[in-house]
């Protein structure tokens, strides 16, 4: 019988832990996370965050993994999710959006509304709502998010955090981002050194992998953000407190 | 609702908005202000503080820097126990402070706006 750890972490605990673990390796952060929480799962996007699965499988048996099937993924991604499941002998909990909501969106706006209206509406229905539903069943989760993925978000990827987006007044959800400080190059060094399987789209010039209509290959040395929602450019940035503003206030 | 209004009298609520270089509010700040006005709750906000792009030293930027907030608008609520609560999500603020639920779609939209890193999940 598995002993269930019931952990209550306060925001102060998490801030302390974040400072303690900020410079530790992804494996050390994962070891801590998997030891502290039983009801914890890794979010797997079907891309290079597979390194988390490889690391976690070496730390603990029967790790929980989930993946969101938005219905618009590349065939290569579906094949990859299946391959990872077989190779690591793990069950990946594939979760889906609400069919009625997808149907309503498509009926009203067609299959490619994101090219006109931006990706947020579609992502909200196909990805974030099912994610929220899944996270409501967990005490903690682990993501492959890294600071270098998007210059706009680099300040907001601590290795351990209270997930304020999905916690509520009755429940505190903890989020671990063990790869936060790793660069894309470090992730790929790990993949090659440990012979970790990878999504075949990477061999076709895709750096960041999401839904098929919203992802494209990029040229060497282009930032991976350019491979996602490239038509949106600077939209949605107008409410941000850009670094320049915040830096000037410190002078 | 009456019980609730009595409760918030003991709170001090600051709303930080952003004003763009052209002098207009950013889209979300405008939406939140208009939402509060529509619900007749604007009077419950004690201070509206601007982060004005035309003045990088404006107080709103100081507060954004102090609380490490990435985008506008956000709320700082000081309660009668001297505790400060930061709300970067409008829907959470509305739920906790005014006990008003927003639609799930609005909540999701807010979550995504405040957490752009979710794009990479």
Short mmCIF file of N, CA, C and O in Angstrom, two decimals, chain A residues 43 45 49 66 68 101 119-121 123-125 127-129 131-132 141 143-145 149-150 152-153 155-157 161 163-169 175 208 223-225 228-229 235-242 244-251, chain B residues 16-20 24-30 50-58 60-66 68-74 88-89 91-92 95-96 103-109 111-121:
data_model
loop_
_atom_site.label_atom_id
_atom_site.label_comp_id
_atom_site.label_asym_id
_atom_site.label_seq_id
_atom_site.Cartn_x
_atom_site.Cartn_y
_atom_site.Cartn_z
N UNK A 43 3.63 17.29 -16.76
CA UNK A 43 2.91 17.70 -17.96
C UNK A 43 3.85 17.50 -19.15
O UNK A 43 4.95 18.06 -19.18
N UNK A 45 4.38 17.77 -23.21
CA UNK A 45 3.80 18.42 -24.39
C UNK A 45 4.08 17.65 -25.68
O UNK A 45 3.60 18.02 -26.74
N UNK A 49 10.43 18.35 -23.67
CA UNK A 49 10.22 18.15 -22.24
C UNK A 49 10.20 16.65 -21.89
O UNK A 49 10.05 16.28 -20.74
N UNK A 66 0.76 13.40 -17.76
CA UNK A 66 -0.41 13.69 -18.58
C UNK A 66 -0.01 14.55 -19.77
O UNK A 66 1.02 15.24 -19.76
N UNK A 68 -1.90 16.91 -23.11
CA UNK A 68 -3.15 17.47 -23.62
C UNK A 68 -3.23 17.26 -25.13
O UNK A 68 -2.38 17.77 -25.87
N UNK A 101 -17.55 22.54 -26.56
CA UNK A 101 -16.96 23.88 -26.67
C UNK A 101 -16.16 24.02 -27.96
O UNK A 101 -16.18 25.07 -28.61
N UNK A 119 -4.40 33.54 -31.00
CA UNK A 119 -4.46 32.13 -30.58
C UNK A 119 -5.11 31.89 -29.23
O UNK A 119 -5.43 30.77 -28.88
N UNK A 120 -5.29 32.96 -28.46
CA UNK A 120 -5.70 32.77 -27.06
C UNK A 120 -7.07 32.09 -26.92
O UNK A 120 -7.26 31.25 -26.04
N UNK A 121 -8.02 32.47 -27.76
CA UNK A 121 -9.36 31.90 -27.62
C UNK A 121 -9.34 30.39 -27.86
O UNK A 121 -9.89 29.60 -27.08
N UNK A 123 -6.66 28.38 -27.84
CA UNK A 123 -5.83 27.73 -26.81
C UNK A 123 -6.59 27.61 -25.50
O UNK A 123 -6.44 26.64 -24.76
N UNK A 124 -7.40 28.62 -25.20
CA UNK A 124 -8.18 28.58 -23.96
C UNK A 124 -9.09 27.38 -23.93
O UNK A 124 -9.18 26.66 -22.93
N UNK A 125 -9.77 27.14 -25.05
CA UNK A 125 -10.72 26.02 -25.11
C UNK A 125 -10.01 24.68 -25.24
O UNK A 125 -10.34 23.72 -24.56
N UNK A 127 -6.73 23.90 -24.76
CA UNK A 127 -5.58 23.54 -23.93
C UNK A 127 -5.75 23.95 -22.46
O UNK A 127 -5.59 23.11 -21.57
N UNK A 128 -6.08 25.22 -22.23
CA UNK A 128 -6.03 25.69 -20.84
C UNK A 128 -7.21 25.17 -20.01
O UNK A 128 -7.03 24.82 -18.83
N UNK A 129 -8.39 25.08 -20.61
CA UNK A 129 -9.52 24.54 -19.83
C UNK A 129 -9.29 23.08 -19.44
O UNK A 129 -9.48 22.73 -18.27
N UNK A 131 -6.49 21.66 -19.11
CA UNK A 131 -5.38 21.69 -18.15
C UNK A 131 -5.90 22.05 -16.76
O UNK A 131 -5.56 21.41 -15.76
N UNK A 132 -6.75 23.04 -16.71
CA UNK A 132 -7.31 23.47 -15.43
C UNK A 132 -8.10 22.34 -14.76
O UNK A 132 -8.00 22.11 -13.55
N UNK A 141 2.34 19.90 -9.80
CA UNK A 141 2.65 19.45 -11.16
C UNK A 141 4.03 19.92 -11.58
O UNK A 141 4.61 20.82 -10.96
N UNK A 143 6.48 20.97 -14.92
CA UNK A 143 6.46 21.37 -16.33
C UNK A 143 7.88 21.45 -16.89
O UNK A 143 8.85 21.52 -16.13
N UNK A 144 7.98 21.50 -18.19
CA UNK A 144 9.27 21.65 -18.86
C UNK A 144 9.55 23.10 -19.24
O UNK A 144 10.41 23.36 -20.08
N UNK A 145 8.84 24.02 -18.62
CA UNK A 145 9.01 25.43 -18.99
C UNK A 145 10.42 25.92 -18.66
O UNK A 145 10.99 25.57 -17.63
N UNK A 149 12.63 30.20 -23.29
CA UNK A 149 11.66 29.93 -24.35
C UNK A 149 11.04 31.18 -24.91
O UNK A 149 10.70 31.25 -26.08
N UNK A 150 10.86 32.16 -24.07
CA UNK A 150 10.20 33.38 -24.52
C UNK A 150 10.76 34.55 -23.71
O UNK A 150 10.62 34.56 -22.49
N UNK A 152 9.70 37.32 -23.15
CA UNK A 152 8.68 38.03 -22.36
C UNK A 152 8.40 37.34 -21.04
O UNK A 152 7.91 37.95 -20.11
N UNK A 153 8.64 36.02 -20.98
CA UNK A 153 8.22 35.28 -19.78
C UNK A 153 9.41 34.86 -18.94
O UNK A 153 9.26 34.14 -17.98
N UNK A 155 11.17 36.14 -16.72
CA UNK A 155 11.22 36.46 -15.30
C UNK A 155 10.22 35.64 -14.50
O UNK A 155 10.22 35.68 -13.28
N UNK A 156 9.36 34.91 -15.19
CA UNK A 156 8.26 34.29 -14.45
C UNK A 156 8.33 32.76 -14.44
O UNK A 156 7.32 32.10 -14.41
N UNK A 157 9.54 32.23 -14.48
CA UNK A 157 9.66 30.77 -14.43
C UNK A 157 10.58 30.36 -13.27
O UNK A 157 11.71 29.92 -13.49
N UNK A 161 7.12 27.15 -7.42
CA UNK A 161 6.25 28.29 -7.18
C UNK A 161 4.86 27.82 -6.74
O UNK A 161 4.47 26.69 -7.02
N UNK A 163 1.34 27.92 -7.69
CA UNK A 163 0.70 28.19 -8.97
C UNK A 163 -0.56 29.02 -8.74
O UNK A 163 -1.65 28.49 -8.54
N UNK A 164 -0.37 30.33 -8.77
CA UNK A 164 -1.49 31.22 -8.45
C UNK A 164 -2.57 31.17 -9.53
O UNK A 164 -3.72 31.49 -9.27
N UNK A 165 -2.19 30.75 -10.73
CA UNK A 165 -3.18 30.69 -11.81
C UNK A 165 -4.23 29.61 -11.54
O UNK A 165 -5.39 29.78 -11.90
N UNK A 166 -3.82 28.52 -10.93
CA UNK A 166 -4.74 27.39 -10.79
C UNK A 166 -5.01 27.00 -9.34
O UNK A 166 -5.68 26.00 -9.09
N UNK A 167 -4.48 27.76 -8.40
CA UNK A 167 -4.85 27.53 -6.99
C UNK A 167 -6.16 28.24 -6.76
O UNK A 167 -6.57 29.10 -7.54
N UNK A 168 -6.85 27.88 -5.69
CA UNK A 168 -8.02 28.66 -5.32
C UNK A 168 -8.01 28.88 -3.81
O UNK A 168 -7.06 28.48 -3.14
N UNK A 169 -9.06 29.49 -3.30
CA UNK A 169 -9.04 29.85 -1.88
C UNK A 169 -8.99 28.62 -0.98
O UNK A 169 -8.57 28.70 0.17
N UNK A 175 3.80 24.26 -8.29
CA UNK A 175 4.30 24.00 -9.65
C UNK A 175 5.83 23.96 -9.63
O UNK A 175 6.47 24.85 -9.05
N UNK A 208 10.17 24.76 -31.22
CA UNK A 208 9.07 24.75 -30.26
C UNK A 208 7.88 24.05 -30.92
O UNK A 208 7.52 24.41 -32.04
N UNK A 223 15.07 32.85 -32.77
CA UNK A 223 14.52 32.50 -31.47
C UNK A 223 13.30 31.60 -31.65
O UNK A 223 12.51 31.79 -32.57
N UNK A 224 13.16 30.61 -30.74
CA UNK A 224 12.08 29.64 -30.93
C UNK A 224 10.69 30.26 -30.87
O UNK A 224 9.73 29.71 -31.40
N UNK A 225 10.58 31.43 -30.26
CA UNK A 225 9.28 32.11 -30.23
C UNK A 225 8.78 32.40 -31.66
O UNK A 225 7.58 32.48 -31.90
N UNK A 228 6.24 30.02 -33.28
CA UNK A 228 4.87 29.90 -32.74
C UNK A 228 4.11 31.21 -32.94
O UNK A 228 4.63 32.28 -32.63
N UNK A 229 2.91 31.16 -33.44
CA UNK A 229 2.02 32.34 -33.58
C UNK A 229 2.76 33.53 -34.20
O UNK A 229 2.63 34.66 -33.74
N UNK A 235 1.29 41.96 -30.82
CA UNK A 235 -0.05 42.10 -30.26
C UNK A 235 -0.05 41.61 -28.82
O UNK A 235 0.77 40.81 -28.43
N UNK A 236 -0.95 42.07 -28.03
CA UNK A 236 -1.11 41.61 -26.65
C UNK A 236 -0.01 42.07 -25.70
O UNK A 236 0.05 41.64 -24.57
N UNK A 237 0.90 42.91 -26.17
CA UNK A 237 1.98 43.31 -25.28
C UNK A 237 1.68 44.64 -24.61
O UNK A 237 2.43 45.08 -23.76
N UNK A 238 0.61 45.28 -25.02
CA UNK A 238 0.42 46.66 -24.60
C UNK A 238 0.20 46.82 -23.11
O UNK A 238 0.39 47.90 -22.58
N UNK A 239 -0.22 45.76 -22.41
CA UNK A 239 -0.46 45.90 -20.98
C UNK A 239 0.75 45.51 -20.14
O UNK A 239 0.71 45.57 -18.91
N UNK A 240 1.84 45.09 -20.79
CA UNK A 240 3.00 44.61 -20.04
C UNK A 240 3.80 45.76 -19.44
O UNK A 240 3.87 46.85 -20.01
N UNK A 241 4.39 45.48 -18.25
CA UNK A 241 5.35 46.42 -17.68
C UNK A 241 6.70 45.98 -18.21
O UNK A 241 7.33 45.09 -17.65
N UNK A 242 7.11 46.57 -19.31
CA UNK A 242 8.31 46.08 -19.95
C UNK A 242 9.54 46.36 -19.10
O UNK A 242 9.55 47.26 -18.28
N UNK A 244 12.20 47.75 -19.62
CA UNK A 244 12.78 49.10 -19.67
C UNK A 244 12.08 50.02 -18.65
O UNK A 244 12.72 50.78 -17.94
N UNK A 245 10.76 49.86 -18.54
CA UNK A 245 10.03 50.68 -17.58
C UNK A 245 10.45 50.36 -16.16
O UNK A 245 10.72 51.23 -15.35
N UNK A 246 10.52 49.06 -15.87
CA UNK A 246 10.84 48.65 -14.51
C UNK A 246 12.28 48.99 -14.16
O UNK A 246 12.59 49.33 -13.04
N UNK A 247 13.17 48.92 -15.15
CA UNK A 247 14.57 49.24 -14.90
C UNK A 247 14.71 50.74 -14.61
O UNK A 247 15.43 51.14 -13.71
N UNK A 248 13.98 51.54 -15.37
CA UNK A 248 14.10 52.98 -15.17
C UNK A 248 13.66 53.40 -13.77
O UNK A 248 14.22 54.31 -13.20
N UNK A 249 12.68 52.70 -13.23
CA UNK A 249 12.21 53.07 -11.90
C UNK A 249 13.25 52.75 -10.83
O UNK A 249 13.20 53.27 -9.73
N UNK A 250 14.18 51.88 -11.16
CA UNK A 250 15.21 51.50 -10.18
C UNK A 250 16.39 52.47 -10.15
O UNK A 250 17.24 52.39 -9.29
N UNK A 251 16.45 53.35 -11.15
CA UNK A 251 17.63 54.24 -11.23
C UNK A 251 17.60 55.30 -10.15
O UNK A 251 16.55 55.72 -9.72
N UNK B 16 -3.83 49.29 -9.87
CA UNK B 16 -2.77 49.85 -10.71
C UNK B 16 -3.11 49.59 -12.17
O UNK B 16 -3.32 48.45 -12.58
N UNK B 17 -3.20 50.66 -12.94
CA UNK B 17 -3.52 50.54 -14.36
C UNK B 17 -2.31 51.00 -15.18
O UNK B 17 -1.35 51.54 -14.62
N UNK B 18 -2.39 50.79 -16.46
CA UNK B 18 -1.28 51.26 -17.31
C UNK B 18 -1.79 52.23 -18.36
O UNK B 18 -2.81 51.98 -19.02
N UNK B 19 -1.08 53.34 -18.49
CA UNK B 19 -1.40 54.32 -19.53
C UNK B 19 -0.30 54.25 -20.59
O UNK B 19 0.90 54.28 -20.27
N UNK B 20 -0.72 54.13 -21.82
CA UNK B 20 0.24 53.96 -22.92
C UNK B 20 0.82 55.32 -23.34
O UNK B 20 0.34 56.37 -22.90
N UNK B 24 -3.70 56.79 -23.72
CA UNK B 24 -4.87 55.94 -23.46
C UNK B 24 -4.50 54.80 -22.51
O UNK B 24 -3.34 54.39 -22.43
N UNK B 25 -5.54 54.29 -21.83
CA UNK B 25 -5.32 53.12 -20.98
C UNK B 25 -5.02 51.91 -21.86
O UNK B 25 -5.52 51.81 -22.99
N UNK B 26 -4.24 50.98 -21.34
CA UNK B 26 -4.04 49.74 -22.08
C UNK B 26 -5.38 49.00 -22.09
O UNK B 26 -6.26 49.28 -21.28
N UNK B 27 -5.48 48.06 -23.02
CA UNK B 27 -6.79 47.43 -23.27
C UNK B 27 -7.38 46.76 -22.02
O UNK B 27 -8.54 46.95 -21.69
N UNK B 28 -6.54 46.01 -21.29
CA UNK B 28 -7.09 45.29 -20.13
C UNK B 28 -7.43 46.23 -18.98
O UNK B 28 -8.40 46.02 -18.27
N UNK B 29 -6.62 47.27 -18.82
CA UNK B 29 -6.94 48.24 -17.77
C UNK B 29 -8.29 48.88 -18.07
O UNK B 29 -9.13 49.05 -17.18
N UNK B 30 -8.49 49.22 -19.34
CA UNK B 30 -9.75 49.85 -19.73
C UNK B 30 -10.91 48.88 -19.50
O UNK B 30 -11.98 49.28 -19.00
N UNK B 50 -1.63 55.02 -11.66
CA UNK B 50 -1.23 54.74 -13.05
C UNK B 50 0.26 54.40 -13.16
O UNK B 50 1.09 54.96 -12.45
N UNK B 51 0.52 53.44 -14.03
CA UNK B 51 1.89 53.24 -14.52
C UNK B 51 1.85 53.90 -15.89
O UNK B 51 1.31 53.34 -16.84
N UNK B 52 2.36 55.10 -15.95
CA UNK B 52 2.21 55.92 -17.16
C UNK B 52 3.48 55.83 -18.00
O UNK B 52 4.55 56.28 -17.56
N UNK B 53 3.36 55.28 -19.17
CA UNK B 53 4.55 55.10 -20.03
C UNK B 53 5.20 56.43 -20.37
O UNK B 53 6.37 56.45 -20.75
N UNK B 54 4.46 57.51 -20.26
CA UNK B 54 5.06 58.82 -20.55
C UNK B 54 5.90 59.31 -19.37
O UNK B 54 6.63 60.26 -19.48
N UNK B 55 5.74 58.62 -18.23
CA UNK B 55 6.53 58.96 -17.05
C UNK B 55 7.00 57.67 -16.38
O UNK B 55 6.32 57.10 -15.52
N UNK B 56 8.17 57.18 -16.79
CA UNK B 56 8.64 55.90 -16.26
C UNK B 56 8.83 55.89 -14.75
O UNK B 56 8.96 54.82 -14.16
N UNK B 57 8.85 57.08 -14.13
CA UNK B 57 9.00 57.11 -12.68
C UNK B 57 7.65 57.15 -11.96
O UNK B 57 7.59 57.33 -10.75
N UNK B 58 6.57 57.00 -12.71
CA UNK B 58 5.25 57.08 -12.08
C UNK B 58 5.05 55.93 -11.09
O UNK B 58 5.65 54.86 -11.21
N UNK B 60 2.87 53.76 -10.43
CA UNK B 60 2.42 52.43 -10.87
C UNK B 60 3.59 51.53 -11.22
O UNK B 60 3.59 50.33 -10.91
N UNK B 61 4.61 52.10 -11.85
CA UNK B 61 5.79 51.29 -12.19
C UNK B 61 6.55 50.89 -10.93
O UNK B 61 7.09 49.78 -10.84
N UNK B 62 6.61 51.80 -9.96
CA UNK B 62 7.27 51.46 -8.69
C UNK B 62 6.58 50.26 -8.04
O UNK B 62 7.22 49.34 -7.55
N UNK B 63 5.24 50.31 -8.06
CA UNK B 63 4.48 49.21 -7.43
C UNK B 63 4.65 47.90 -8.22
O UNK B 63 4.79 46.83 -7.64
N UNK B 64 4.66 48.02 -9.55
CA UNK B 64 4.86 46.82 -10.38
C UNK B 64 6.21 46.21 -10.08
O UNK B 64 6.36 44.98 -9.97
N UNK B 65 7.20 47.08 -9.91
CA UNK B 65 8.55 46.61 -9.61
C UNK B 65 8.60 46.00 -8.20
O UNK B 65 9.14 44.91 -8.00
N UNK B 66 7.97 46.68 -7.27
CA UNK B 66 7.99 46.20 -5.88
C UNK B 66 7.36 44.81 -5.76
O UNK B 66 7.86 43.94 -5.07
N UNK B 68 6.81 42.77 -8.31
CA UNK B 68 7.25 41.91 -9.43
C UNK B 68 6.09 41.46 -10.31
O UNK B 68 5.93 40.27 -10.63
N UNK B 69 5.26 42.41 -10.67
CA UNK B 69 4.11 42.11 -11.53
C UNK B 69 4.49 42.44 -12.98
O UNK B 69 5.14 43.45 -13.24
N UNK B 70 4.09 41.56 -13.87
CA UNK B 70 4.53 41.69 -15.27
C UNK B 70 3.58 42.51 -16.14
O UNK B 70 3.99 43.03 -17.17
N UNK B 71 2.30 42.55 -15.75
CA UNK B 71 1.38 43.29 -16.63
C UNK B 71 0.22 43.89 -15.86
O UNK B 71 -0.11 43.45 -14.75
N UNK B 72 -0.37 44.91 -16.46
CA UNK B 72 -1.49 45.64 -15.85
C UNK B 72 -2.81 45.00 -16.31
O UNK B 72 -2.82 44.34 -17.35
N UNK B 73 -3.86 45.20 -15.56
CA UNK B 73 -3.92 45.88 -14.27
C UNK B 73 -3.70 44.88 -13.13
O UNK B 73 -3.76 43.69 -13.34
N UNK B 74 -3.44 45.41 -11.95
CA UNK B 74 -3.41 44.53 -10.77
C UNK B 74 -3.91 45.29 -9.55
O UNK B 74 -4.01 46.51 -9.57
N UNK B 88 -3.26 39.65 -9.25
CA UNK B 88 -2.91 39.97 -10.64
C UNK B 88 -4.03 39.52 -11.58
O UNK B 88 -4.04 39.90 -12.74
N UNK B 89 -4.93 38.70 -11.07
CA UNK B 89 -6.04 38.22 -11.91
C UNK B 89 -7.34 38.89 -11.46
O UNK B 89 -7.74 38.79 -10.30
N UNK B 91 -10.39 38.14 -12.22
CA UNK B 91 -11.45 37.22 -11.82
C UNK B 91 -11.28 36.77 -10.38
O UNK B 91 -12.24 36.61 -9.64
N UNK B 92 -10.00 36.55 -9.95
CA UNK B 92 -9.74 36.13 -8.57
C UNK B 92 -10.08 37.25 -7.61
O UNK B 92 -10.66 37.05 -6.54
N UNK B 95 -13.78 37.47 -7.23
CA UNK B 95 -14.31 36.37 -6.42
C UNK B 95 -14.02 36.59 -4.94
O UNK B 95 -14.90 36.48 -4.10
N UNK B 96 -12.75 36.90 -4.63
CA UNK B 96 -12.34 37.00 -3.22
C UNK B 96 -12.88 38.25 -2.54
O UNK B 96 -13.29 38.21 -1.40
N UNK B 103 -17.37 34.46 -15.71
CA UNK B 103 -17.57 33.24 -16.48
C UNK B 103 -16.25 32.48 -16.60
O UNK B 103 -15.17 33.08 -16.49
N UNK B 104 -16.35 31.17 -16.82
CA UNK B 104 -15.12 30.38 -16.94
C UNK B 104 -14.26 30.89 -18.10
O UNK B 104 -13.05 30.95 -18.00
N UNK B 105 -14.92 31.27 -19.18
CA UNK B 105 -14.16 31.76 -20.34
C UNK B 105 -13.39 33.02 -19.99
O UNK B 105 -12.23 33.18 -20.39
N UNK B 106 -14.02 33.92 -19.24
CA UNK B 106 -13.32 35.14 -18.84
C UNK B 106 -12.16 34.81 -17.90
O UNK B 106 -11.09 35.41 -17.97
N UNK B 107 -12.42 33.86 -16.99
CA UNK B 107 -11.36 33.47 -16.05
C UNK B 107 -10.17 32.87 -16.80
O UNK B 107 -9.02 33.20 -16.53
N UNK B 108 -10.46 32.03 -17.77
CA UNK B 108 -9.39 31.40 -18.56
C UNK B 108 -8.62 32.46 -19.34
O UNK B 108 -7.38 32.45 -19.40
N UNK B 109 -9.37 33.38 -19.91
CA UNK B 109 -8.73 34.44 -20.69
C UNK B 109 -7.78 35.26 -19.80
O UNK B 109 -6.67 35.62 -20.19
N UNK B 111 -6.37 34.18 -16.97
CA UNK B 111 -5.24 33.32 -16.59
C UNK B 111 -4.18 33.33 -17.69
O UNK B 111 -2.99 33.46 -17.45
N UNK B 112 -4.63 33.24 -18.93
CA UNK B 112 -3.68 33.21 -20.04
C UNK B 112 -2.96 34.54 -20.21
O UNK B 112 -1.77 34.59 -20.51
N UNK B 113 -3.70 35.63 -19.99
CA UNK B 113 -3.08 36.95 -20.14
C UNK B 113 -2.03 37.18 -19.06
O UNK B 113 -0.97 37.75 -19.31
N UNK B 114 -2.32 36.69 -17.86
CA UNK B 114 -1.40 36.91 -16.74
C UNK B 114 -0.27 35.89 -16.71
O UNK B 114 0.71 36.09 -15.99
N UNK B 115 -0.44 34.79 -17.43
CA UNK B 115 0.58 33.73 -17.39
C UNK B 115 0.98 33.33 -18.81
O UNK B 115 0.69 32.22 -19.26
N UNK B 116 1.69 34.23 -19.51
CA UNK B 116 2.02 33.93 -20.91
C UNK B 116 2.87 32.67 -21.08
O UNK B 116 2.90 32.08 -22.15
N UNK B 117 3.50 32.23 -19.99
CA UNK B 117 4.32 31.02 -20.10
C UNK B 117 3.45 29.78 -20.35
O UNK B 117 3.96 28.73 -20.79
N UNK B 118 2.14 29.89 -20.12
CA UNK B 118 1.25 28.75 -20.39
C UNK B 118 1.22 28.41 -21.88
O UNK B 118 0.82 27.31 -22.27
N UNK B 119 1.62 29.35 -22.71
CA UNK B 119 1.71 29.07 -24.15
C UNK B 119 2.60 27.86 -24.42
O UNK B 119 2.47 27.20 -25.45
N UNK B 120 3.53 27.61 -23.52
CA UNK B 120 4.53 26.56 -23.78
C UNK B 120 4.23 25.25 -23.05
O UNK B 120 5.09 24.37 -22.97
N UNK B 121 3.01 25.11 -22.56
CA UNK B 121 2.61 23.85 -21.92
C UNK B 121 2.25 22.87 -23.02
O UNK B 121 1.51 23.20 -23.93
#
